[in-house]
């Protein structure tokens, strides 16, 4: 990658999947290569200029690589991975996004697939933030979440939302992800609807289903507690800079909830669903949680929230809710089958039982938990209490490559058990990735099995 570690250089040499650069305008590639030859780190001005050039391109300058595909030939078809062995020499007929027939065929001739291929259901990334830029490209090194988040906030360069999310979604698609739950982090609150439109267009152009989670946040902007008390620990000369950089108040709650409706009106389609996104137990007040519970129950709209990700968040929640946080969520009607909680690393066994009784899904984000020093999720409790689980990358796969298959292996190996005591079996892992995760993203069942009448979301491996 040369001497420069700048975003523009990385986007030309590392981030885009092989072949993706072929559809970029020659002028833009030349602009990026010029910066690489200079050997200097590109500035925000360079990034902004590149984003403006991207935005000003004619609508057809970047043609879609998507095309109708039918039929698909499978040398080996894992129609229900983890539950049944592979079927040999199968032909899948597709129409209008649905599998219409699965038949035996020889020889294997089809538009897609053929000899040496393995076909399985599409994977879902059940928790992510669409981070197209790799963290090391701009200096956001691995650290505890409470250190990493403010670091991320000041080092991440401004990039056109379409560009950065198209890169992220393309990497996901290449790793077999057909659906993703995208927890949006606004670059600017006053432009969140426009950012949502660009993000959803990126998902549509790449060809994956998208759950767009609109963030809702109103507390703990500087840390877990009163911001003024936190600022007392900083040097007097730094306090205003800290307050301006990290402590800017988000819009009023009425405006934030209006964003949910506006994004839904502008973006929802057969492949895009909008969800409520209270940002986390330590970042969303009781007022947000209670309003979301009421609005979700009335509308049926799904909810996605970070939950008990770190030990410090556990301590704050226990102090604020007298150790009855999950019971409080249950009492206000927040817990339901419409809810997915991300991380849940510090959930207790009794809380897992409540979640299981209400049908709440927990997204297990193993790589992210390791890189943020959050710990290991209590997957054994999830299994014994029968909590539905999904698998998420959280934009933090081990090598920033969104490799979903490796994430499944890592999650399985860490939680399978010791010696001959099995805790997490392959069937549950695959169900989490293919079926339960898709339900978290779409609210619909039927995913995770390749059979007539089921969605034609599938992966072909050669």
PDB file of C-alpha atoms in Angstrom, residues 7-285:
ATOM      1  CA  UNK A   7      -8.097   6.960   3.302  1.00  0.00           C
ATOM      2  CA  UNK A   8      -8.044   7.807  -0.387  1.00  0.00           C
ATOM      3  CA  UNK A   9      -5.067   5.573  -1.049  1.00  0.00           C
ATOM      4  CA  UNK A  10      -6.570   2.702   0.902  1.00  0.00           C
ATOM      5  CA  UNK A  11      -9.832   2.988  -1.014  1.00  0.00           C
ATOM      6  CA  UNK A  12      -7.935   2.551  -4.259  1.00  0.00           C
ATOM      7  CA  UNK A  13      -5.788  -0.362  -3.183  1.00  0.00           C
ATOM      8  CA  UNK A  14      -7.364  -2.314  -0.341  1.00  0.00           C
ATOM      9  CA  UNK A  15     -10.968  -1.610   0.544  1.00  0.00           C
ATOM     10  CA  UNK A  16     -12.772  -2.153  -2.750  1.00  0.00           C
ATOM     11  CA  UNK A  17     -13.274  -5.827  -3.630  1.00  0.00           C
ATOM     12  CA  UNK A  18     -11.452  -7.179  -6.688  1.00  0.00           C
ATOM     13  CA  UNK A  19     -13.249  -6.040  -9.810  1.00  0.00           C
ATOM     14  CA  UNK A  20     -15.110  -3.211  -8.042  1.00  0.00           C
ATOM     15  CA  UNK A  21     -12.654  -0.593  -9.258  1.00  0.00           C
ATOM     16  CA  UNK A  22     -13.403  -1.600 -12.829  1.00  0.00           C
ATOM     17  CA  UNK A  23     -16.726   0.215 -12.670  1.00  0.00           C
ATOM     18  CA  UNK A  24     -15.292   3.454 -11.272  1.00  0.00           C
ATOM     19  CA  UNK A  25     -14.747   6.402 -13.628  1.00  0.00           C
ATOM     20  CA  UNK A  26     -11.169   6.565 -14.836  1.00  0.00           C
ATOM     21  CA  UNK A  27     -10.788  10.151 -13.648  1.00  0.00           C
ATOM     22  CA  UNK A  28     -11.570   9.253 -10.049  1.00  0.00           C
ATOM     23  CA  UNK A  29      -9.072   6.404 -10.019  1.00  0.00           C
ATOM     24  CA  UNK A  30      -6.440   8.716 -11.449  1.00  0.00           C
ATOM     25  CA  UNK A  31      -7.211  11.274  -8.717  1.00  0.00           C
ATOM     26  CA  UNK A  32      -6.584   8.644  -6.038  1.00  0.00           C
ATOM     27  CA  UNK A  33      -3.442   7.270  -7.660  1.00  0.00           C
ATOM     28  CA  UNK A  34      -1.997  10.764  -7.839  1.00  0.00           C
ATOM     29  CA  UNK A  35      -2.252  11.042  -4.057  1.00  0.00           C
ATOM     30  CA  UNK A  36      -0.602   7.662  -3.650  1.00  0.00           C
ATOM     31  CA  UNK A  37       2.332   8.724  -5.809  1.00  0.00           C
ATOM     32  CA  UNK A  38       2.758  11.832  -3.716  1.00  0.00           C
ATOM     33  CA  UNK A  39       3.268   9.573  -0.708  1.00  0.00           C
ATOM     34  CA  UNK A  40       1.394  11.958   1.579  1.00  0.00           C
ATOM     35  CA  UNK A  41      -1.563  11.377   3.855  1.00  0.00           C
ATOM     36  CA  UNK A  42      -4.647  12.857   2.147  1.00  0.00           C
ATOM     37  CA  UNK A  43      -6.393  15.604   4.048  1.00  0.00           C
ATOM     38  CA  UNK A  44     -10.078  16.067   4.767  1.00  0.00           C
ATOM     39  CA  UNK A  45     -10.066  18.487   1.846  1.00  0.00           C
ATOM     40  CA  UNK A  46      -8.931  15.696  -0.482  1.00  0.00           C
ATOM     41  CA  UNK A  47     -11.607  13.398   0.898  1.00  0.00           C
ATOM     42  CA  UNK A  48     -14.316  16.029   0.527  1.00  0.00           C
ATOM     43  CA  UNK A  49     -13.228  16.753  -3.054  1.00  0.00           C
ATOM     44  CA  UNK A  50     -13.371  13.061  -3.896  1.00  0.00           C
ATOM     45  CA  UNK A  51     -16.823  12.776  -2.328  1.00  0.00           C
ATOM     46  CA  UNK A  52     -18.076  15.786  -4.279  1.00  0.00           C
ATOM     47  CA  UNK A  53     -16.755  14.303  -7.502  1.00  0.00           C
ATOM     48  CA  UNK A  54     -18.562  11.050  -6.687  1.00  0.00           C
ATOM     49  CA  UNK A  55     -21.803  12.884  -5.927  1.00  0.00           C
ATOM     50  CA  UNK A  56     -21.609  14.902  -9.124  1.00  0.00           C
ATOM     51  CA  UNK A  57     -21.268  11.880 -11.396  1.00  0.00           C
ATOM     52  CA  UNK A  58     -24.142  11.200 -13.817  1.00  0.00           C
ATOM     53  CA  UNK A  59     -26.647   8.641 -12.581  1.00  0.00           C
ATOM     54  CA  UNK A  60     -25.435   5.954 -15.006  1.00  0.00           C
ATOM     55  CA  UNK A  61     -21.700   6.520 -14.486  1.00  0.00           C
ATOM     56  CA  UNK A  62     -21.523   3.550 -12.091  1.00  0.00           C
ATOM     57  CA  UNK A  63     -23.558   0.746 -13.679  1.00  0.00           C
ATOM     58  CA  UNK A  64     -25.012  -1.907 -11.416  1.00  0.00           C
ATOM     59  CA  UNK A  65     -23.367  -5.314 -11.569  1.00  0.00           C
ATOM     60  CA  UNK A  66     -26.658  -6.984 -10.630  1.00  0.00           C
ATOM     61  CA  UNK A  67     -28.424  -9.202 -13.136  1.00  0.00           C
ATOM     62  CA  UNK A  68     -31.262 -11.710 -12.981  1.00  0.00           C
ATOM     63  CA  UNK A  69     -30.049 -15.224 -12.208  1.00  0.00           C
ATOM     64  CA  UNK A  70     -31.945 -18.433 -12.895  1.00  0.00           C
ATOM     65  CA  UNK A  71     -31.500 -21.306 -12.491  1.00  0.00           C
ATOM     66  CA  UNK A  72     -28.702 -22.175 -10.028  1.00  0.00           C
ATOM     67  CA  UNK A  73     -26.926 -25.539 -10.248  1.00  0.00           C
ATOM     68  CA  UNK A  74     -25.440 -27.028  -7.081  1.00  0.00           C
ATOM     69  CA  UNK A  75     -22.886 -29.812  -7.100  1.00  0.00           C
ATOM     70  CA  UNK A  76     -23.728 -29.998  -3.395  1.00  0.00           C
ATOM     71  CA  UNK A  77     -26.801 -28.282  -1.938  1.00  0.00           C
ATOM     72  CA  UNK A  78     -26.909 -27.622   1.803  1.00  0.00           C
ATOM     73  CA  UNK A  79     -30.598 -26.812   1.886  1.00  0.00           C
ATOM     74  CA  UNK A  80     -30.789 -26.977   5.707  1.00  0.00           C
ATOM     75  CA  UNK A  81     -27.191 -26.690   6.932  1.00  0.00           C
ATOM     76  CA  UNK A  82     -26.568 -28.239  10.329  1.00  0.00           C
ATOM     77  CA  UNK A  83     -29.702 -30.389  10.076  1.00  0.00           C
ATOM     78  CA  UNK A  84     -29.314 -32.508   6.955  1.00  0.00           C
ATOM     79  CA  UNK A  85     -26.442 -33.638   4.721  1.00  0.00           C
ATOM     80  CA  UNK A  86     -25.758 -32.081   1.346  1.00  0.00           C
ATOM     81  CA  UNK A  87     -27.842 -33.094  -1.647  1.00  0.00           C
ATOM     82  CA  UNK A  88     -25.917 -33.875  -4.847  1.00  0.00           C
ATOM     83  CA  UNK A  89     -26.610 -32.486  -8.332  1.00  0.00           C
ATOM     84  CA  UNK A  90     -29.516 -30.166  -7.531  1.00  0.00           C
ATOM     85  CA  UNK A  91     -31.043 -27.459  -9.720  1.00  0.00           C
ATOM     86  CA  UNK A  92     -32.799 -24.498  -8.073  1.00  0.00           C
ATOM     87  CA  UNK A  93     -35.410 -22.663 -10.129  1.00  0.00           C
ATOM     88  CA  UNK A  94     -35.982 -19.040  -9.063  1.00  0.00           C
ATOM     89  CA  UNK A  95     -38.657 -16.464  -9.823  1.00  0.00           C
ATOM     90  CA  UNK A  96     -39.460 -13.088  -8.246  1.00  0.00           C
ATOM     91  CA  UNK A  97     -36.997 -13.620  -5.402  1.00  0.00           C
ATOM     92  CA  UNK A  98     -38.452 -17.002  -4.429  1.00  0.00           C
ATOM     93  CA  UNK A  99     -37.333 -20.595  -4.975  1.00  0.00           C
ATOM     94  CA  UNK A 100     -39.972 -22.231  -7.164  1.00  0.00           C
ATOM     95  CA  UNK A 101     -38.510 -25.735  -7.513  1.00  0.00           C
ATOM     96  CA  UNK A 102     -35.551 -27.904  -6.519  1.00  0.00           C
ATOM     97  CA  UNK A 103     -34.937 -30.839  -8.845  1.00  0.00           C
ATOM     98  CA  UNK A 104     -32.248 -33.407  -9.584  1.00  0.00           C
ATOM     99  CA  UNK A 105     -30.137 -32.672 -12.635  1.00  0.00           C
ATOM    100  CA  UNK A 106     -27.254 -34.149 -14.597  1.00  0.00           C
ATOM    101  CA  UNK A 107     -25.166 -32.792 -16.163  1.00  0.00           C
ATOM    102  CA  UNK A 108     -24.792 -29.632 -14.066  1.00  0.00           C
ATOM    103  CA  UNK A 109     -25.432 -26.803 -16.482  1.00  0.00           C
ATOM    104  CA  UNK A 110     -26.907 -23.485 -15.397  1.00  0.00           C
ATOM    105  CA  UNK A 111     -26.390 -19.749 -15.424  1.00  0.00           C
ATOM    106  CA  UNK A 112     -24.730 -19.905 -11.989  1.00  0.00           C
ATOM    107  CA  UNK A 113     -23.065 -22.788 -10.162  1.00  0.00           C
ATOM    108  CA  UNK A 114     -22.001 -26.064 -11.658  1.00  0.00           C
ATOM    109  CA  UNK A 115     -19.388 -28.724 -10.885  1.00  0.00           C
ATOM    110  CA  UNK A 116     -17.418 -28.152  -7.692  1.00  0.00           C
ATOM    111  CA  UNK A 117     -19.886 -25.685  -6.179  1.00  0.00           C
ATOM    112  CA  UNK A 118     -21.576 -25.681  -2.790  1.00  0.00           C
ATOM    113  CA  UNK A 119     -24.851 -23.769  -2.374  1.00  0.00           C
ATOM    114  CA  UNK A 120     -26.204 -22.780   1.045  1.00  0.00           C
ATOM    115  CA  UNK A 121     -28.673 -20.216   2.456  1.00  0.00           C
ATOM    116  CA  UNK A 122     -27.596 -16.587   2.599  1.00  0.00           C
ATOM    117  CA  UNK A 123     -25.975 -15.283   5.791  1.00  0.00           C
ATOM    118  CA  UNK A 124     -27.171 -12.304   7.829  1.00  0.00           C
ATOM    119  CA  UNK A 125     -24.952  -9.793   9.597  1.00  0.00           C
ATOM    120  CA  UNK A 126     -27.278  -9.049  12.518  1.00  0.00           C
ATOM    121  CA  UNK A 127     -25.406  -6.026  13.874  1.00  0.00           C
ATOM    122  CA  UNK A 128     -23.206  -3.591  11.976  1.00  0.00           C
ATOM    123  CA  UNK A 129     -22.435   0.078  11.361  1.00  0.00           C
ATOM    124  CA  UNK A 130     -21.377  -0.010   7.694  1.00  0.00           C
ATOM    125  CA  UNK A 131     -17.770   0.992   8.322  1.00  0.00           C
ATOM    126  CA  UNK A 132     -16.322   0.962   4.815  1.00  0.00           C
ATOM    127  CA  UNK A 133     -13.077   2.525   6.025  1.00  0.00           C
ATOM    128  CA  UNK A 134     -10.798   0.125   7.837  1.00  0.00           C
ATOM    129  CA  UNK A 135     -10.003   1.390  11.311  1.00  0.00           C
ATOM    130  CA  UNK A 136      -6.228   1.219  10.980  1.00  0.00           C
ATOM    131  CA  UNK A 137      -6.465   3.414   7.871  1.00  0.00           C
ATOM    132  CA  UNK A 138      -7.290   6.389  10.078  1.00  0.00           C
ATOM    133  CA  UNK A 139      -5.708   5.436  13.379  1.00  0.00           C
ATOM    134  CA  UNK A 140      -8.618   4.030  15.387  1.00  0.00           C
ATOM    135  CA  UNK A 141      -6.662   1.196  16.990  1.00  0.00           C
ATOM    136  CA  UNK A 142      -8.231  -1.552  19.094  1.00  0.00           C
ATOM    137  CA  UNK A 143      -9.006  -0.509  22.655  1.00  0.00           C
ATOM    138  CA  UNK A 144     -11.654  -0.756  25.343  1.00  0.00           C
ATOM    139  CA  UNK A 145     -14.972   0.553  24.052  1.00  0.00           C
ATOM    140  CA  UNK A 146     -14.953   3.573  26.360  1.00  0.00           C
ATOM    141  CA  UNK A 147     -11.609   4.657  24.878  1.00  0.00           C
ATOM    142  CA  UNK A 148     -12.281   3.524  21.330  1.00  0.00           C
ATOM    143  CA  UNK A 149     -15.571   5.388  20.771  1.00  0.00           C
ATOM    144  CA  UNK A 150     -14.220   8.911  21.389  1.00  0.00           C
ATOM    145  CA  UNK A 151     -11.102   7.977  19.431  1.00  0.00           C
ATOM    146  CA  UNK A 152     -13.303   6.935  16.516  1.00  0.00           C
ATOM    147  CA  UNK A 153     -15.307  10.136  16.715  1.00  0.00           C
ATOM    148  CA  UNK A 154     -12.329  12.398  16.090  1.00  0.00           C
ATOM    149  CA  UNK A 155     -10.240  10.296  13.693  1.00  0.00           C
ATOM    150  CA  UNK A 156     -12.884   9.101  11.197  1.00  0.00           C
ATOM    151  CA  UNK A 157     -12.746  11.281   8.100  1.00  0.00           C
ATOM    152  CA  UNK A 158     -15.875  12.597   6.386  1.00  0.00           C
ATOM    153  CA  UNK A 159     -16.706  10.431   3.375  1.00  0.00           C
ATOM    154  CA  UNK A 160     -19.729  10.442   1.110  1.00  0.00           C
ATOM    155  CA  UNK A 161     -22.320   8.097   2.745  1.00  0.00           C
ATOM    156  CA  UNK A 162     -23.038   6.275  -0.505  1.00  0.00           C
ATOM    157  CA  UNK A 163     -19.354   5.557  -1.132  1.00  0.00           C
ATOM    158  CA  UNK A 164     -18.451   4.340   2.337  1.00  0.00           C
ATOM    159  CA  UNK A 165     -21.518   2.116   2.676  1.00  0.00           C
ATOM    160  CA  UNK A 166     -21.234   0.701  -0.851  1.00  0.00           C
ATOM    161  CA  UNK A 167     -17.710  -0.422   0.049  1.00  0.00           C
ATOM    162  CA  UNK A 168     -18.877  -1.991   3.325  1.00  0.00           C
ATOM    163  CA  UNK A 169     -21.879  -3.736   1.764  1.00  0.00           C
ATOM    164  CA  UNK A 170     -19.793  -5.005  -1.162  1.00  0.00           C
ATOM    165  CA  UNK A 171     -17.322  -6.635   1.223  1.00  0.00           C
ATOM    166  CA  UNK A 172     -20.235  -8.208   3.084  1.00  0.00           C
ATOM    167  CA  UNK A 173     -21.804  -9.544  -0.110  1.00  0.00           C
ATOM    168  CA  UNK A 174     -18.501 -11.115  -1.130  1.00  0.00           C
ATOM    169  CA  UNK A 175     -18.417 -12.982   2.188  1.00  0.00           C
ATOM    170  CA  UNK A 176     -21.898 -14.446   1.691  1.00  0.00           C
ATOM    171  CA  UNK A 177     -23.994 -11.868   3.559  1.00  0.00           C
ATOM    172  CA  UNK A 178     -27.380 -11.303   1.942  1.00  0.00           C
ATOM    173  CA  UNK A 179     -28.969  -9.218   4.754  1.00  0.00           C
ATOM    174  CA  UNK A 180     -27.537  -6.742   7.262  1.00  0.00           C
ATOM    175  CA  UNK A 181     -28.825  -4.791  10.252  1.00  0.00           C
ATOM    176  CA  UNK A 182     -27.185  -1.394   9.826  1.00  0.00           C
ATOM    177  CA  UNK A 183     -27.058   0.799  12.951  1.00  0.00           C
ATOM    178  CA  UNK A 184     -26.502   4.209  11.419  1.00  0.00           C
ATOM    179  CA  UNK A 185     -24.067   6.687  12.938  1.00  0.00           C
ATOM    180  CA  UNK A 186     -24.963  10.110  11.504  1.00  0.00           C
ATOM    181  CA  UNK A 187     -22.182  12.287  10.176  1.00  0.00           C
ATOM    182  CA  UNK A 188     -24.627  15.176  10.618  1.00  0.00           C
ATOM    183  CA  UNK A 189     -27.958  14.919  12.396  1.00  0.00           C
ATOM    184  CA  UNK A 190     -29.524  17.590  10.189  1.00  0.00           C
ATOM    185  CA  UNK A 191     -28.767  15.458   7.115  1.00  0.00           C
ATOM    186  CA  UNK A 192     -29.718  12.046   8.450  1.00  0.00           C
ATOM    187  CA  UNK A 193     -32.557  11.552   5.945  1.00  0.00           C
ATOM    188  CA  UNK A 194     -30.237  12.260   3.026  1.00  0.00           C
ATOM    189  CA  UNK A 195     -27.597   9.979   4.548  1.00  0.00           C
ATOM    190  CA  UNK A 196     -30.238   7.263   4.885  1.00  0.00           C
ATOM    191  CA  UNK A 197     -31.264   7.607   1.247  1.00  0.00           C
ATOM    192  CA  UNK A 198     -27.663   7.196   0.108  1.00  0.00           C
ATOM    193  CA  UNK A 199     -27.054   4.263   2.449  1.00  0.00           C
ATOM    194  CA  UNK A 200     -30.170   2.446   1.261  1.00  0.00           C
ATOM    195  CA  UNK A 201     -29.271   3.109  -2.367  1.00  0.00           C
ATOM    196  CA  UNK A 202     -25.847   1.591  -1.730  1.00  0.00           C
ATOM    197  CA  UNK A 203     -27.460  -1.569  -0.316  1.00  0.00           C
ATOM    198  CA  UNK A 204     -29.808  -1.754  -3.284  1.00  0.00           C
ATOM    199  CA  UNK A 205     -26.985  -1.313  -5.800  1.00  0.00           C
ATOM    200  CA  UNK A 206     -24.853  -3.979  -4.111  1.00  0.00           C
ATOM    201  CA  UNK A 207     -27.863  -6.270  -3.817  1.00  0.00           C
ATOM    202  CA  UNK A 208     -28.377  -7.014  -0.117  1.00  0.00           C
ATOM    203  CA  UNK A 209     -31.360  -6.621   2.184  1.00  0.00           C
ATOM    204  CA  UNK A 210     -31.022  -3.806   4.704  1.00  0.00           C
ATOM    205  CA  UNK A 211     -32.491  -3.002   8.091  1.00  0.00           C
ATOM    206  CA  UNK A 212     -31.735   0.686   8.619  1.00  0.00           C
ATOM    207  CA  UNK A 213     -31.661   1.461  12.345  1.00  0.00           C
ATOM    208  CA  UNK A 214     -32.323   5.135  13.153  1.00  0.00           C
ATOM    209  CA  UNK A 215     -30.350   6.115  16.292  1.00  0.00           C
ATOM    210  CA  UNK A 216     -32.095   7.617  19.329  1.00  0.00           C
ATOM    211  CA  UNK A 217     -29.835   9.050  22.026  1.00  0.00           C
ATOM    212  CA  UNK A 218     -30.058  11.699  24.747  1.00  0.00           C
ATOM    213  CA  UNK A 219     -27.784  10.919  27.745  1.00  0.00           C
ATOM    214  CA  UNK A 220     -24.148  10.232  28.692  1.00  0.00           C
ATOM    215  CA  UNK A 221     -22.556  12.131  25.841  1.00  0.00           C
ATOM    216  CA  UNK A 222     -19.112  12.307  27.478  1.00  0.00           C
ATOM    217  CA  UNK A 223     -19.208   9.192  29.638  1.00  0.00           C
ATOM    218  CA  UNK A 224     -21.373   7.339  32.119  1.00  0.00           C
ATOM    219  CA  UNK A 225     -22.610  10.197  34.282  1.00  0.00           C
ATOM    220  CA  UNK A 226     -23.018  13.947  34.606  1.00  0.00           C
ATOM    221  CA  UNK A 227     -20.874  15.581  31.881  1.00  0.00           C
ATOM    222  CA  UNK A 228     -19.920  18.495  34.118  1.00  0.00           C
ATOM    223  CA  UNK A 229     -18.557  16.163  36.765  1.00  0.00           C
ATOM    224  CA  UNK A 230     -16.624  14.299  34.086  1.00  0.00           C
ATOM    225  CA  UNK A 231     -15.154  17.563  32.801  1.00  0.00           C
ATOM    226  CA  UNK A 232     -13.853  18.339  36.288  1.00  0.00           C
ATOM    227  CA  UNK A 233     -11.229  15.633  35.713  1.00  0.00           C
ATOM    228  CA  UNK A 234      -9.872  17.409  32.604  1.00  0.00           C
ATOM    229  CA  UNK A 235      -7.454  20.304  32.557  1.00  0.00           C
ATOM    230  CA  UNK A 236      -9.315  23.608  32.699  1.00  0.00           C
ATOM    231  CA  UNK A 237      -7.860  24.680  29.362  1.00  0.00           C
ATOM    232  CA  UNK A 238      -9.175  21.553  27.621  1.00  0.00           C
ATOM    233  CA  UNK A 239     -12.743  21.551  28.895  1.00  0.00           C
ATOM    234  CA  UNK A 240     -14.344  23.691  26.208  1.00  0.00           C
ATOM    235  CA  UNK A 241     -12.602  21.722  23.461  1.00  0.00           C
ATOM    236  CA  UNK A 242     -13.820  18.448  24.966  1.00  0.00           C
ATOM    237  CA  UNK A 243     -17.339  19.790  25.372  1.00  0.00           C
ATOM    238  CA  UNK A 244     -17.433  21.013  21.756  1.00  0.00           C
ATOM    239  CA  UNK A 245     -15.907  17.897  20.227  1.00  0.00           C
ATOM    240  CA  UNK A 246     -17.707  15.146  22.147  1.00  0.00           C
ATOM    241  CA  UNK A 247     -20.479  16.781  24.160  1.00  0.00           C
ATOM    242  CA  UNK A 248     -22.636  18.405  21.480  1.00  0.00           C
ATOM    243  CA  UNK A 249     -26.269  17.672  22.271  1.00  0.00           C
ATOM    244  CA  UNK A 250     -28.264  15.659  19.703  1.00  0.00           C
ATOM    245  CA  UNK A 251     -31.572  17.038  18.390  1.00  0.00           C
ATOM    246  CA  UNK A 252     -34.629  17.086  20.697  1.00  0.00           C
ATOM    247  CA  UNK A 253     -36.372  13.733  21.118  1.00  0.00           C
ATOM    248  CA  UNK A 254     -39.408  14.779  19.089  1.00  0.00           C
ATOM    249  CA  UNK A 255     -37.098  15.558  16.180  1.00  0.00           C
ATOM    250  CA  UNK A 256     -35.267  12.243  16.545  1.00  0.00           C
ATOM    251  CA  UNK A 257     -38.511  10.277  16.477  1.00  0.00           C
ATOM    252  CA  UNK A 258     -39.621  12.333  13.477  1.00  0.00           C
ATOM    253  CA  UNK A 259     -36.442  11.177  11.710  1.00  0.00           C
ATOM    254  CA  UNK A 260     -37.650   7.567  12.048  1.00  0.00           C
ATOM    255  CA  UNK A 261     -40.874   8.372  10.214  1.00  0.00           C
ATOM    256  CA  UNK A 262     -39.097  10.488   7.608  1.00  0.00           C
ATOM    257  CA  UNK A 263     -36.507   7.796   6.834  1.00  0.00           C
ATOM    258  CA  UNK A 264     -39.225   5.138   6.651  1.00  0.00           C
ATOM    259  CA  UNK A 265     -41.245   7.251   4.201  1.00  0.00           C
ATOM    260  CA  UNK A 266     -38.200   7.929   2.034  1.00  0.00           C
ATOM    261  CA  UNK A 267     -36.497   4.537   2.084  1.00  0.00           C
ATOM    262  CA  UNK A 268     -38.656   1.540   2.975  1.00  0.00           C
ATOM    263  CA  UNK A 269     -39.184  -1.014   0.213  1.00  0.00           C
ATOM    264  CA  UNK A 270     -39.344  -4.758  -0.269  1.00  0.00           C
ATOM    265  CA  UNK A 271     -35.612  -4.945   0.566  1.00  0.00           C
ATOM    266  CA  UNK A 272     -35.269  -2.099   3.115  1.00  0.00           C
ATOM    267  CA  UNK A 273     -36.847  -1.978   6.564  1.00  0.00           C
ATOM    268  CA  UNK A 274     -36.487   0.881   9.058  1.00  0.00           C
ATOM    269  CA  UNK A 275     -36.147   0.145  12.778  1.00  0.00           C
ATOM    270  CA  UNK A 276     -36.143   2.105  16.020  1.00  0.00           C
ATOM    271  CA  UNK A 277     -32.608   2.354  17.414  1.00  0.00           C
ATOM    272  CA  UNK A 278     -32.310   3.453  21.039  1.00  0.00           C
ATOM    273  CA  UNK A 279     -28.539   3.640  21.057  1.00  0.00           C
ATOM    274  CA  UNK A 280     -27.913   1.611  24.179  1.00  0.00           C
ATOM    275  CA  UNK A 281     -28.835   1.124  27.790  1.00  0.00           C
ATOM    276  CA  UNK A 282     -26.246   3.701  28.864  1.00  0.00           C
ATOM    277  CA  UNK A 283     -27.144   6.214  26.129  1.00  0.00           C
ATOM    278  CA  UNK A 284     -30.946   6.201  25.957  1.00  0.00           C
ATOM    279  CA  UNK A 285     -33.084   7.601  28.758  1.00  0.00           C
TER     280      UNK A 285
END
